[in-house]
Structure formats: C-alpha cells, structure tokens
Coordinates of C-alpha atoms in Angstrom, one line a residue:
Chain P
M300 CA 6.9 -8.4 28.3
S301 CA 3.8 -10.5 29.0
I302 CA 0.6 -8.1 29.0
D303 CA -2.4 -9.0 31.9
E304 CA -5.9 -8.5 31.1
S305 CA -6.0 -5.5 33.0
T306 CA -3.5 -4.0 31.1
A307 CA -5.4 -5.2 28.1
A308 CA -8.3 -3.7 29.0
K309 CA -6.9 -0.6 29.7
V310 CA -5.3 -0.3 26.4
A311 CA -8.7 -0.9 24.6
R312 CA -10.4 1.9 26.9
L313 CA -7.5 4.2 25.6
A314 CA -8.1 3.3 22.1
R315 CA -11.9 3.6 22.6
I316 CA -12.6 0.2 21.5
R317 CA -15.2 -2.2 23.5
V318 CA -13.6 -5.3 24.2
E319 CA -15.7 -7.7 25.9
E320 CA -14.5 -9.0 29.5
E321 CA -14.6 -12.6 27.7
A322 CA -12.5 -11.9 24.9
L323 CA -9.6 -10.0 27.4
P324 CA -7.6 -13.2 27.7
A325 CA -6.8 -13.9 24.0
L326 CA -6.4 -10.4 23.2
A327 CA -3.8 -9.9 26.2
A328 CA -2.2 -13.3 24.8
E329 CA -1.9 -11.6 21.2
F330 CA -0.3 -8.5 22.5
S331 CA 2.3 -10.3 24.6
A332 CA 3.3 -12.3 21.2
I333 CA 3.5 -9.3 19.2
L334 CA 5.6 -7.2 22.1
G335 CA 7.7 -10.4 22.5
F336 CA 8.4 -9.9 18.6
I337 CA 9.1 -6.5 19.1
E338 CA 11.6 -6.7 22.1
Q339 CA 14.4 -8.0 19.6
L340 CA 14.7 -4.2 19.1
N341 CA 16.3 -4.2 22.8
E342 CA 19.4 -6.1 21.3
V343 CA 20.3 -3.0 19.3
D344 CA 22.6 -0.3 20.4
V345 CA 21.1 3.0 19.8
E346 CA 23.4 5.2 22.1
G347 CA 23.6 8.7 20.4
V348 CA 21.3 7.6 17.6
E349 CA 18.7 10.4 17.1
P350 CA 15.1 9.1 16.8
M351 CA 13.9 9.5 13.1
V352 CA 11.7 12.4 12.3
S353 CA 11.6 12.7 8.7
V354 CA 12.7 9.9 6.3
T355 CA 13.7 12.5 4.0
P356 CA 16.0 15.4 5.1
M357 CA 13.4 18.5 4.5
R358 CA 12.1 21.4 6.5
L359 CA 8.3 21.2 6.6
K360 CA 6.9 23.2 4.0
R361 CA 4.9 26.3 5.4
R362 CA 2.4 28.4 3.8
P363 CA 0.6 32.2 4.6
D364 CA -1.5 31.9 7.1
V365 CA -4.7 32.8 5.2
V366 CA -8.3 31.2 4.7
T367 CA -8.1 29.5 1.1
D368 CA -11.3 27.4 1.4
G369 CA -14.7 27.3 3.1
N370 CA -18.2 28.1 2.8
M371 CA -19.1 24.4 2.6
A372 CA -21.1 23.4 5.4
D373 CA -23.4 21.1 3.5
R374 CA -20.6 19.0 1.7
I375 CA -18.7 18.7 5.2
L376 CA -21.7 17.3 6.6
A377 CA -22.9 15.2 3.8
N378 CA -21.4 11.9 5.1
A379 CA -22.7 12.6 9.1
P380 CA -24.3 9.7 10.4
D381 CA -26.1 12.7 12.2
A382 CA -26.2 16.0 10.9
R383 CA -29.1 18.6 12.1
E384 CA -29.4 22.5 11.2
G385 CA -25.5 22.6 9.8
F386 CA -24.0 20.5 12.9
F387 CA -22.6 17.5 13.6
A388 CA -25.2 15.8 16.5
V389 CA -23.5 13.4 19.3
P390 CA -25.3 12.1 22.6
K391 CA -25.2 14.4 25.5
V392 CA -22.0 15.4 26.6
V393 CA -22.5 17.6 29.7
E394 CA -25.4 17.2 31.8
Chain E
M140 CA -4.7 -9.1 -31.8
S141 CA -5.2 -10.0 -28.2
E142 CA -8.3 -9.3 -26.2
L143 CA -8.2 -5.7 -25.5
N144 CA -8.4 -6.0 -22.1
E145 CA -5.3 -8.0 -22.5
L146 CA -3.1 -4.8 -23.2
G147 CA -0.8 -3.4 -21.5
L148 CA -1.0 1.0 -21.0
A149 CA 2.0 1.4 -23.6
E150 CA 0.5 -1.0 -26.2
A151 CA -3.3 0.2 -25.7
R152 CA -1.7 4.1 -26.1
D153 CA -0.1 3.4 -29.2
L154 CA -3.2 2.0 -30.6
L155 CA -5.1 4.4 -29.2
R156 CA -2.8 6.9 -31.1
K157 CA -2.8 5.6 -34.6
G158 CA -6.7 5.2 -34.4
E159 CA -6.9 1.7 -34.3
V160 CA -8.9 1.3 -31.1
T161 CA -11.1 3.7 -29.3
S162 CA -11.1 4.3 -25.6
V163 CA -14.8 3.1 -25.5
E164 CA -13.7 -0.1 -27.0
L165 CA -10.9 -0.6 -24.3
T166 CA -13.1 0.2 -22.0
E167 CA -15.9 -1.8 -23.0
A168 CA -13.7 -5.2 -23.1
C169 CA -12.4 -4.5 -19.6
L170 CA -16.0 -3.9 -18.3
Q171 CA -17.0 -7.3 -19.8
A172 CA -13.9 -8.9 -18.2
I173 CA -14.9 -7.1 -14.7
E174 CA -18.4 -8.5 -15.1
A175 CA -17.4 -12.2 -15.7
A176 CA -14.7 -12.1 -13.0
D177 CA -16.9 -11.8 -9.6
A178 CA -15.5 -14.8 -8.6
L179 CA -12.2 -12.9 -8.1
N180 CA -13.9 -10.3 -5.7
A181 CA -11.4 -7.7 -7.1
F182 CA -13.4 -4.9 -8.0
V183 CA -15.9 -4.4 -5.0
H184 CA -17.5 -1.0 -6.3
K185 CA -17.9 -0.7 -10.0
T186 CA -18.4 2.6 -12.0
P187 CA -19.2 1.4 -15.4
E188 CA -21.4 4.7 -16.3
I189 CA -18.1 7.2 -15.0
A190 CA -16.0 4.7 -16.9
L191 CA -17.6 4.9 -20.1
E192 CA -18.3 8.7 -19.8
R193 CA -14.7 9.3 -19.5
A194 CA -13.6 6.9 -22.2
R195 CA -16.2 8.8 -24.4
A196 CA -14.5 12.2 -23.5
A197 CA -11.0 10.6 -23.9
D198 CA -12.1 9.5 -27.3
E199 CA -12.9 13.3 -28.3
R200 CA -9.6 14.5 -27.2
L201 CA -7.8 11.8 -29.2
R202 CA -9.7 12.9 -32.3
A203 CA -9.1 16.2 -31.4
G204 CA -5.1 15.6 -31.3
D205 CA -5.2 17.0 -27.5
A206 CA -4.5 13.5 -26.0
P207 CA -2.8 13.8 -22.6
A208 CA -0.1 10.9 -21.5
M209 CA -2.9 8.3 -20.3
C210 CA -5.5 9.4 -22.2
G211 CA -8.5 7.0 -22.4
L212 CA -6.6 4.0 -20.5
P213 CA -9.0 2.0 -18.2
I214 CA -7.5 1.3 -14.9
G215 CA -8.6 0.3 -11.7
I216 CA -8.2 2.2 -8.0
K217 CA -7.5 1.0 -4.9
D218 CA -10.3 1.1 -2.5
L219 CA -7.9 3.3 -0.2
F220 CA -8.1 6.3 -2.9
C221 CA -10.9 9.0 -2.2
T222 CA -12.7 9.5 -5.6
R223 CA -15.7 12.1 -5.9
G224 CA -19.0 10.7 -5.4
V225 CA -17.8 7.0 -5.6
P226 CA -17.9 4.6 -2.0
S227 CA -13.8 4.9 -0.8
Q228 CA -14.2 2.5 2.2
A229 CA -10.5 1.3 2.7
A230 CA -12.7 -2.1 2.8
S231 CA -13.6 -1.0 6.2
R232 CA -16.9 -1.2 7.9
I233 CA -16.5 1.7 9.9
L234 CA -16.5 3.8 6.3
E235 CA -19.8 2.0 5.1
G236 CA -21.6 4.6 2.8
F237 CA -18.8 7.2 2.7
R238 CA -18.7 9.1 -0.4
P239 CA -16.1 11.7 -0.4
E240 CA -16.8 15.1 -1.9
Y241 CA -13.4 15.4 -3.2
E242 CA -10.7 13.4 -5.1
S243 CA -7.2 12.4 -4.1
T244 CA -4.6 14.2 -5.5
V245 CA -3.2 11.0 -7.3
T246 CA -6.5 10.2 -8.8
D247 CA -7.1 13.6 -9.8
Q248 CA -3.9 13.9 -11.9
L249 CA -4.7 10.3 -13.2
Q250 CA -8.0 11.7 -14.4
Q251 CA -6.3 15.1 -15.8
A252 CA -3.8 12.5 -17.7
G253 CA -6.9 11.2 -19.2
A254 CA -7.0 7.6 -17.4
V255 CA -10.5 6.0 -17.0
M256 CA -11.7 4.7 -13.8
L257 CA -13.4 1.4 -14.2
G258 CA -14.1 1.3 -10.5
K259 CA -12.6 0.6 -6.8
L260 CA -10.3 -2.6 -5.9
N261 CA -10.7 -4.9 -2.8
M262 CA -7.7 -4.5 -0.3
D263 CA -6.8 -5.6 3.3
E264 CA -8.9 -3.1 5.9
F265 CA -7.2 -0.1 6.3
A266 CA -4.2 -1.6 3.9
M267 CA -3.3 -3.6 7.3
G268 CA -2.6 -7.0 5.9
S269 CA -0.8 -9.5 3.4
S270 CA -3.3 -11.7 2.3
N271 CA -6.4 -9.3 1.6
E272 CA -8.3 -11.6 4.0
T273 CA -9.1 -8.7 6.4
S274 CA -11.4 -6.5 3.8
V275 CA -14.8 -6.0 4.8
Y276 CA -15.7 -7.1 1.3
G277 CA -14.3 -10.6 1.8
N278 CA -11.0 -11.5 0.2
A279 CA -9.9 -11.1 -3.2
V280 CA -8.8 -14.2 -5.0
S281 CA -5.8 -14.7 -7.4
P282 CA -6.5 -15.8 -10.3
W283 CA -3.4 -18.1 -10.0
R284 CA -3.8 -21.6 -8.9
R285 CA -1.1 -24.1 -8.4
G286 CA -1.5 -26.4 -11.5
N287 CA -4.6 -28.4 -11.6
D288 CA -5.1 -28.0 -7.9
D289 CA -8.2 -25.7 -7.1
T290 CA -7.3 -24.4 -4.1
A291 CA -8.0 -20.6 -3.8
L292 CA -4.7 -18.6 -3.3
T293 CA -4.0 -15.3 -1.9
P294 CA -3.5 -12.4 -4.2
G295 CA -1.5 -11.3 -1.5
G296 CA -2.1 -7.8 0.4
S297 CA -2.9 -5.2 1.3
S298 CA -3.4 -4.2 -2.6
G299 CA -4.5 -7.6 -3.3
G300 CA -7.5 -6.4 -5.3
S301 CA -5.4 -4.3 -7.4
A302 CA -3.0 -7.5 -8.1
A303 CA -5.6 -9.7 -8.9
A304 CA -7.2 -7.4 -11.5
V305 CA -4.1 -6.8 -13.3
A306 CA -3.0 -10.1 -13.6
A307 CA -6.3 -11.5 -14.6
D308 CA -6.9 -8.3 -17.3
L309 CA -9.7 -6.8 -15.8
C310 CA -8.0 -3.6 -16.4
L311 CA -4.8 -2.5 -18.0
A312 CA -3.5 -1.0 -14.9
A313 CA -3.8 -0.3 -10.9
T314 CA -3.1 2.2 -8.6
G315 CA -1.8 0.8 -5.1
T316 CA -0.4 2.3 -1.9
D317 CA 2.6 0.5 -0.1
T318 CA 3.2 0.9 3.6
G319 CA 5.5 -2.5 4.3
G320 CA 5.3 -3.9 0.8
S321 CA 1.6 -3.8 0.1
I322 CA 2.3 -3.0 -3.4
R323 CA 5.5 -5.2 -3.9
Q324 CA 4.3 -8.4 -2.4
P325 CA 0.9 -8.6 -4.3
A326 CA 2.9 -7.9 -7.4
A327 CA 5.2 -10.7 -7.0
F328 CA 2.3 -12.9 -5.9
T329 CA 0.6 -12.5 -9.1
G330 CA 3.1 -12.1 -11.8
I331 CA 3.2 -8.5 -12.5
V332 CA 5.2 -5.4 -11.7
G333 CA 4.5 -2.9 -8.6
L334 CA 6.5 0.1 -8.0
K335 CA 6.9 1.7 -4.4
P336 CA 8.1 5.1 -5.2
T337 CA 10.5 7.2 -3.0
Y338 CA 8.5 8.4 0.0
G339 CA 7.4 12.1 -0.7
R340 CA 7.0 11.2 -4.8
C341 CA 3.4 11.0 -4.8
S342 CA 1.1 13.1 -2.9
R343 CA -0.7 11.2 0.3
W344 CA -3.6 13.8 0.0
G345 CA -6.9 12.1 -0.4
I346 CA -5.5 8.6 0.2
V347 CA -6.9 6.9 3.3
A348 CA -4.1 7.1 5.9
F349 CA -2.2 4.2 7.8
A350 CA 0.6 5.1 8.5
S351 CA 1.6 8.6 7.5
S352 CA 5.6 8.5 7.5
L353 CA 5.5 5.2 5.5
D354 CA 2.3 5.1 3.0
Q355 CA 3.2 5.8 -0.5
A356 CA 1.1 5.2 -3.5
G357 CA 2.6 3.5 -6.8
P358 CA 1.3 1.9 -10.2
M359 CA 0.8 -2.1 -10.3
T360 CA 1.1 -2.9 -13.9
K361 CA 2.0 -5.4 -16.5
T362 CA 5.1 -4.4 -17.6
V363 CA 8.0 -2.1 -16.6
R364 CA 7.5 0.7 -19.3
D365 CA 3.8 0.7 -18.1
A366 CA 5.3 1.3 -14.7
A367 CA 7.0 4.4 -16.2
I368 CA 4.4 5.6 -17.9
M369 CA 1.6 5.6 -14.7
L370 CA 4.2 7.1 -12.3
T371 CA 4.6 10.1 -14.5
A372 CA 1.2 10.7 -14.4
M373 CA 0.7 10.0 -10.4
A374 CA 3.9 11.8 -8.9
G375 CA 4.3 15.3 -8.4
P376 CA 4.5 18.0 -5.6
D377 CA 1.1 19.0 -3.9
P378 CA 0.4 21.8 -1.8
K379 CA -1.8 19.8 0.1
D380 CA 0.4 17.5 1.2
S381 CA 3.5 18.8 3.0
T382 CA 5.8 15.8 2.7
S383 CA 5.2 15.4 -0.8
A384 CA 8.3 16.6 -2.4
E385 CA 9.3 19.9 -4.4
I386 CA 11.0 18.0 -6.9
E387 CA 10.6 17.8 -10.6
V388 CA 9.1 14.6 -12.2
P389 CA 10.9 13.6 -15.1
D390 CA 9.5 11.5 -18.0
F391 CA 10.4 8.2 -16.6
E392 CA 9.6 6.4 -19.7
A393 CA 12.5 8.4 -21.3
A394 CA 14.6 6.6 -18.7
L395 CA 14.4 3.3 -20.1
T396 CA 17.4 3.1 -22.4
G397 CA 18.0 -0.6 -21.7
D398 CA 21.6 0.0 -20.8
I399 CA 22.9 -0.6 -17.2
R400 CA 26.5 -1.4 -18.1
G401 CA 29.0 -0.6 -15.1
R402 CA 25.9 0.0 -12.9
K403 CA 27.0 -1.5 -9.4
I404 CA 24.4 -3.9 -8.2
G405 CA 24.4 -4.6 -4.6
I406 CA 23.3 -8.2 -3.1
P407 CA 22.9 -8.0 0.7
K408 CA 24.0 -11.0 2.5
E409 CA 21.1 -10.6 5.4
Y410 CA 18.7 -11.0 2.8
R411 CA 19.6 -14.7 2.9
M412 CA 17.2 -15.7 5.4
E413 CA 17.1 -19.4 7.2
G414 CA 14.5 -21.4 5.7
M415 CA 14.5 -19.4 2.3
P416 CA 13.0 -21.8 -0.1
A417 CA 15.9 -23.0 -2.7
E418 CA 13.8 -22.1 -5.8
I419 CA 13.6 -18.3 -4.5
E420 CA 17.3 -18.7 -3.7
A421 CA 17.9 -19.9 -7.1
L422 CA 15.9 -17.2 -8.6
W423 CA 17.8 -14.4 -6.8
A424 CA 21.1 -16.0 -8.3
K425 CA 19.9 -16.1 -11.7
G426 CA 18.7 -12.2 -11.5
A427 CA 22.0 -11.4 -10.2
E428 CA 23.5 -13.1 -13.3
M429 CA 21.1 -11.9 -15.8
L430 CA 22.3 -8.2 -14.9
R431 CA 25.7 -9.0 -15.0
D432 CA 25.4 -10.6 -18.5
A433 CA 23.9 -7.0 -19.1
G434 CA 27.0 -5.5 -18.1
A435 CA 26.4 -4.6 -14.4
E436 CA 28.7 -5.6 -11.8
I437 CA 27.4 -7.5 -9.0
V438 CA 28.9 -6.6 -5.7
D439 CA 28.2 -8.5 -2.2
I440 CA 27.1 -5.8 0.5
S441 CA 26.0 -5.6 4.2
L442 CA 23.1 -4.3 5.4
P443 CA 23.5 -5.2 9.0
H444 CA 20.3 -3.9 10.6
T445 CA 17.8 -5.8 8.2
K446 CA 16.9 -8.1 11.3
Y447 CA 15.4 -5.2 13.0
A448 CA 13.3 -3.7 10.3
L449 CA 10.4 -5.9 10.8
P450 CA 9.8 -5.2 14.8
A451 CA 10.7 -1.7 14.2
Y452 CA 8.2 -1.1 11.5
Y453 CA 5.5 -3.2 14.1
V454 CA 6.2 -0.3 16.5
I455 CA 6.2 2.6 14.2
A456 CA 3.2 1.9 11.8
P457 CA 0.7 0.7 14.7
A458 CA 1.8 3.7 16.5
E459 CA 1.2 5.9 13.5
A460 CA -2.2 4.0 12.8
S461 CA -3.4 4.5 16.4
S462 CA -3.0 8.2 15.9
N463 CA -4.5 8.1 12.1
L464 CA -7.4 6.0 12.7
A465 CA -8.7 8.1 16.1
R466 CA -10.6 10.1 13.6
Y467 CA -13.0 7.1 13.0
D468 CA -15.3 8.2 15.9
G469 CA -18.7 7.6 14.4
V470 CA -19.5 11.4 14.2
R471 CA -18.1 12.9 10.7
Y472 CA -18.4 9.8 8.4
G473 CA -19.1 6.5 8.1
H474 CA -20.8 3.9 10.6
R475 CA -22.2 4.9 14.1
A476 CA -23.3 1.8 16.2
K477 CA -26.9 2.1 17.8
L478 CA -26.9 3.4 21.3
A479 CA -28.6 1.9 24.2
E480 CA -30.8 4.0 26.7
G481 CA -28.5 6.3 28.4
D482 CA -25.0 5.6 26.3
G483 CA -23.1 8.6 26.4
I484 CA -20.2 9.9 24.0
T485 CA -17.8 7.1 25.4
E486 CA -20.1 4.6 24.7
M487 CA -20.7 5.8 21.3
Y488 CA -17.1 5.8 20.2
E489 CA -16.2 2.7 21.9
K490 CA -19.3 0.7 20.3
T491 CA -18.6 2.3 16.5
R492 CA -15.2 1.2 17.0
A493 CA -15.7 -1.9 18.4
E494 CA -18.1 -2.7 15.5
G495 CA -16.2 -0.7 12.6
F496 CA -13.1 -1.8 12.8
G497 CA -12.3 -5.4 11.9
A498 CA -10.1 -7.8 14.4
E499 CA -6.5 -6.8 12.7
V500 CA -7.3 -3.2 12.5
Q501 CA -8.4 -3.3 16.3
R502 CA -5.4 -5.3 16.9
R503 CA -2.9 -2.5 15.6
V504 CA -4.7 0.5 16.6
M505 CA -4.7 -0.8 20.3
I506 CA -0.5 -2.0 19.9
G507 CA -0.1 1.6 18.7
T508 CA -1.8 3.0 21.8
Y509 CA 0.3 1.0 24.2
V510 CA 3.6 1.7 22.5
L511 CA 2.5 5.5 22.8
S512 CA 1.3 5.4 26.2
A513 CA 2.9 6.8 28.9
G514 CA 5.7 4.9 30.4
F515 CA 6.3 3.1 27.2
Y516 CA 7.0 5.7 24.6
D517 CA 10.8 5.9 25.0
A518 CA 11.1 2.1 25.4
Y519 CA 8.9 1.2 22.4
Y520 CA 8.4 4.1 20.1
N521 CA 11.5 6.2 20.5
R522 CA 14.0 3.1 20.4
A523 CA 12.1 2.0 17.2
R524 CA 12.4 5.6 15.6
R525 CA 16.1 5.2 16.4
V526 CA 16.8 1.8 14.8
R527 CA 14.8 3.2 11.7
T528 CA 17.7 5.9 11.6
L529 CA 20.2 2.8 11.6
I530 CA 18.3 1.0 9.0
K531 CA 18.5 4.3 6.7
R532 CA 22.1 4.5 7.5
D533 CA 22.8 1.3 6.3
F534 CA 21.3 2.0 3.2
E535 CA 23.3 5.5 2.9
A536 CA 26.5 3.7 3.6
V537 CA 26.2 1.1 0.3
F538 CA 25.0 3.9 -2.0
A539 CA 27.8 6.2 -0.6
E540 CA 30.1 3.2 -1.6
G541 CA 28.6 3.8 -5.2
I542 CA 25.8 0.9 -5.0
D543 CA 23.3 2.2 -7.8
A544 CA 20.5 -0.5 -6.9
I545 CA 20.0 -3.4 -4.5
L546 CA 18.5 -6.8 -5.7
T547 CA 16.6 -9.0 -3.3
P548 CA 13.7 -11.5 -3.3
A549 CA 10.3 -9.7 -3.2
T550 CA 8.6 -12.4 -0.9
P551 CA 9.8 -15.2 1.1
S552 CA 7.2 -17.5 -0.5
A553 CA 4.9 -18.0 -3.6
A554 CA 1.3 -17.3 -3.0
F555 CA -0.2 -19.1 0.1
A556 CA -3.7 -20.7 0.1
L557 CA -6.4 -18.7 1.5
G558 CA -7.2 -19.5 5.3
E559 CA -3.9 -21.0 5.5
M560 CA -2.5 -18.7 8.0
A561 CA -6.0 -18.3 10.0
Q562 CA -4.4 -20.2 12.8
A563 CA -1.0 -18.7 12.7
D564 CA -0.2 -15.8 15.4
P565 CA -0.2 -12.5 13.6
V566 CA 3.7 -12.4 13.4
Q567 CA 3.6 -15.0 11.1
M568 CA 1.6 -13.0 8.7
Y569 CA 4.0 -10.2 9.2
L570 CA 7.1 -12.1 8.1
N571 CA 5.8 -11.8 4.6
D572 CA 6.9 -8.3 4.5
V573 CA 10.4 -9.1 5.6
F574 CA 12.3 -8.3 2.2
T575 CA 10.3 -5.3 1.3
V576 CA 9.5 -3.4 4.6
T577 CA 13.2 -2.0 5.2
V578 CA 12.4 0.1 1.9
N579 CA 9.5 1.8 3.5
L580 CA 11.7 2.4 6.6
A581 CA 14.2 4.2 4.7
G582 CA 11.9 6.1 2.4
L583 CA 13.2 4.3 -0.9
P584 CA 11.8 3.2 -4.3
G585 CA 11.7 -0.2 -4.6
I586 CA 10.2 -2.4 -7.3
S587 CA 9.1 -5.9 -7.6
V588 CA 9.5 -7.7 -11.1
P589 CA 8.3 -11.1 -12.1
A590 CA 10.9 -13.3 -12.7
G591 CA 10.1 -17.0 -12.8
L592 CA 7.5 -19.5 -11.5
D593 CA 7.7 -22.1 -8.7
G594 CA 7.5 -25.8 -9.0
H595 CA 3.6 -25.4 -8.7
G596 CA 3.8 -23.0 -11.5
L597 CA 3.3 -19.9 -9.4
P598 CA 5.0 -16.4 -10.1
L599 CA 7.9 -15.4 -7.9
G600 CA 9.2 -11.9 -7.9
L601 CA 12.8 -10.4 -7.5
Q602 CA 12.6 -6.6 -5.8
L603 CA 15.1 -3.9 -6.8
I604 CA 15.7 -1.2 -4.4
G605 CA 16.9 2.2 -5.7
R606 CA 18.6 5.4 -4.5
P607 CA 16.2 8.1 -3.3
W608 CA 14.5 9.8 -6.3
E609 CA 16.1 7.8 -8.8
E610 CA 13.0 6.0 -10.1
G611 CA 13.9 6.3 -13.6
E612 CA 17.2 4.5 -13.1
L613 CA 15.8 1.9 -11.2
L614 CA 12.9 1.3 -13.8
N615 CA 15.8 1.2 -16.3
T616 CA 17.4 -1.7 -14.6
A617 CA 13.9 -3.3 -13.6
Q618 CA 13.4 -3.1 -17.6
V619 CA 16.5 -4.9 -18.1
L620 CA 15.6 -7.9 -15.7
E621 CA 11.9 -8.0 -17.0
S622 CA 13.4 -8.6 -20.6
A623 CA 16.2 -11.0 -19.5
A624 CA 13.9 -13.2 -17.2
G625 CA 11.3 -13.4 -20.3
F626 CA 8.2 -14.0 -17.8
V627 CA 5.2 -14.5 -20.0
A628 CA 3.3 -16.8 -17.9
K629 CA -0.5 -15.9 -17.6
P630 CA -3.0 -17.4 -15.0
A631 CA -5.0 -20.2 -17.0
R632 CA -8.8 -18.8 -16.7
W633 CA -10.9 -20.7 -14.4
W634 CA -13.3 -17.8 -13.3

C-alpha cells in the first residue's frame, strides 16, 4: 500500500512528532517501502489462528491492592525539565 | 599471565578467590584499557569512581571469605539499563541529562552479586538499529578490521558498544538487551558469546522499554562459561515485572557437563537463504558436523513460517515502541524543546519529540502509530500477532518431535562497514535480524557462539536456539560447539 503525504502528515500528528512540510514526501516514500515489506503477511493463512497475547502461557500475576511506595515527590520531580512548587510545569493547557 | 583486562569472568573469579589478584587491580586494568580506547567509542559514560569504590568493597568481601558469585568482576553496562545517579540515556537525545533515581533489577542483581560497574556502553538509540549508527553519541567502532584494510566496521547493534568493549578487552563482560537480535548479531560480528534468555527469565524492570513483549536482557561474554555465570546472576523472578517468570534459576555453570550425546539438533531448511555467502553456509555445515562428532544426532527440520518473522516483527515491535515511547513528552524527564511565544502543550510535545528522537526512532514510532491506528489495527497489528502465533507453533512442533536445540547461522554476513548502509532503504538494514528475530517472536533462548573467520579475517557466529527455560542445556551444547570450533582469534590492536 502506498502512503500519500497527507497520510504521512496525519501519522506524524498522531505520534506527536513535528515533521516539516518539505520532509513529508521522503517520509511517505519510506513508509510505503516498509509497509510494502510488511504486506508479505497477507500471504499467510491465519484463518482461525488466535493473535498472540503472551509468548509464555501465563496468567498475569496479581498483587494486593495496597500502597507499597510513596512520599518521594522530590525524587520523582528530580529529572523534570521544569518543576515548580512540587509539580511538573507545562505550558498553559486551558485558557 | 595475560593482561588482567583480557581475562574472562571465570578465570578472573578463580584468581580472585586464590588471592592472586585483587578486584582493584582488575578494575584498574580495565579502566586503563578504556582510557586508551576512545577511538572505539564504546564507553559513553565512564564511572571510574563508582568502579573503584565497588572494587575495594569487593576485595574486602573476598578477604572476609564472604564473596558472592561475581564478586569483584568488572563489567560494562549497556546505556539502556537505568543505573542510579548515572546517566542512562538509551543513546537518545530525548533522555539527555536523565539520571535515574533507581536501579534496574538486572544491574541491581549484578551489583548484589558483587560485580563492578565500569560505565555505560554505546548502543543504537532506544535499541533500534543493527549497526550502532543511530546512537546520539555517534557510532561505536568494531575493534576488528578486514586484514590490513583500515575501513571502520560496525560492531553490530543494537548492543554495539557492549560487543566492542568485550571484544577489545575493555571489560570482562557486559550486559546487552535483545529485541530482535541485538545481543546475538553484535556478538557474532565481534567474535564473542551473546545469550538472549527465554522471555521472562530476566526482569525488564528499569530497562528502558522498546518492545515489551520481545525485550530480554542477557550477558555478552568472552566464553560460554562466562555467559552461564553471568546469566545466573542476572536472572530470576521480580515482583516489579509482572512478565518475569516465577521459575527458579538453576546454577547454569553446573549444567556445563560437556556431554551432548544423544541430543537431537535440528537444521531448519528455511534458514538456507538465497544469496547467503558460501562461507556462512560452509561454517553452518561444519558446526553441524562438530556437534555430530560430539555425539549429537543431526536432524533436518522445517520451520515453515520463518519467512514471515521479519515482517511480523516490523509490525509488532514498532507498535509496542510507539506505545512505550509515548512517555517521552518533555514533562517528566529528559529533553524539552525551547518553545516559541504562544506555543501550547501540543507544540511542546511535537517539537520535543522531533528534536529528541533520531530518524530511525521517529520512523518506527510513526510506523507503529500507523499500524495501530483506527482502520488498520486488524489488517496489520492483529494479523502480525496471528502470524506470531504460527511462528511459535513451528518451534513447538519440532520440540514436540524431540528436537533439543536448533543450529543456524547467527547473521547473514560478517560485519559491514560503517556508513555502508546509509543509502540503502531501511528494510535492507532490517534483514540483519533475519536469523535471530524468530527467537524473540517465539520467546525462546538463543545464543551466538563465535565459530570461525571469513576470508577477510572477520568473525562469524553460529546460533543455537533452545527450548524455553532450558538455557542450561543450551549453554552446554554451546560450550561443546565453542570447544570444537576452537575460536581464539582476537582483533589486532589499532586503537
């Protein structure tokens, strides 16, 4: 399947990655090449085959729903590009 | 005695225990080798103070007769592992300046076992690559060259820094991670041993996630015995990783009996690829012969869906990556783009991710986004997961017929030159993983063993694939292959 520039732009937007207008044709061509490679999968008869959920047959482990950790706001914020008064700071979200 | 940094884990351990060397001596020898090897660009964050402090503590424990399994052994850690207070960037600009407040379970266990961390090792960005060329630090360089030709070669990827460091004797061993071949391909390219354990054997907690259903950490070492020692220290259930298996970890070194009589080794016909170099075909046949000579039975087998493993992988891995890498939003850690007047939160995300992610990572995140998007989820993602089920069934069928291990080439070629693939389309690079990626999709253990040299004097590896949870048997077979192949070549020092 061939990907056009508007699809490439849409995917970039969904992925929250800024792609400049002039980079879109090359990006679309790369996507088309990769998806062309992936399309070999259409040759496989998958009728009645379950999609794999877990590679090892296992039930996901459960733990008691209790607090085991906490009270370390300063450590959690230690790597933030912008932290203020005990919070992560971001540009204005609501007007 | 050879230089101390040239030792493997087992040899160094035995000398430490006999009191013939100290951990500080071993560590200093490695630190000196590292200082003299900047041309390899393998160690990207050096931690000599931490190393010497841990070495001194190890020497004390050795003196007190209270030495755990890897006490005093200096190793390198792939940059993908979070290490407390030490940069852990996954070779990405987006994690610039990130110093974790915590330690990954695997590196914590290695530390508990007494291992000494020398620093962090180069890799492809977020482990996405097969040549180490997607790294924000610039590529690592293989210590190997084609005879007298000084063309710089790739150490492979994504664990390229780990492979270069072990092959050049900058450390005794290193950690790697393997999502589609990232331990085994670089190990094969650099003439070392690389083991990807069964999915769930090692905790993924604290390892920067790429594709969570495929990622596994494993050892990269100079010998099979060393891989057994290191896996024993790395493995085990972890309450912090719900996919880590509640299965007891045996002493893998004790499994190295050298006896493989009666074991059935499968040779899958689908791995005989068109255009495969004759040298690799010959090495593969020789490997089978060596195992037969050791008493194993060689059986032709078929894994019919092999051809579809790479395309399935290039749906599943990017899909999981797009989801895992959504966390890099410029809010909680790492890089945030400088914003223009009036930019809102969406611009912050988009600019941060455009600046922070390299081209290959962007490509895979977007492919993943596409295959998961409304209208394509079934056609791509669900179909790939169905094919994955079939690939796993292929292996289950041969194991049910009594096959104990499968022998294949590790890579379709020897190491290529850095920059050689720059003009190729991305799919050409993906083909590097053609023999290794099936193992990740099926969750199996696989090991690459150095088995010979090509016509240019470059290492070639063979891969053994084992039954789930039977790394012990796999290591035993690998050691038989290792001794029969008698690979002793080392890169001639030019750096």
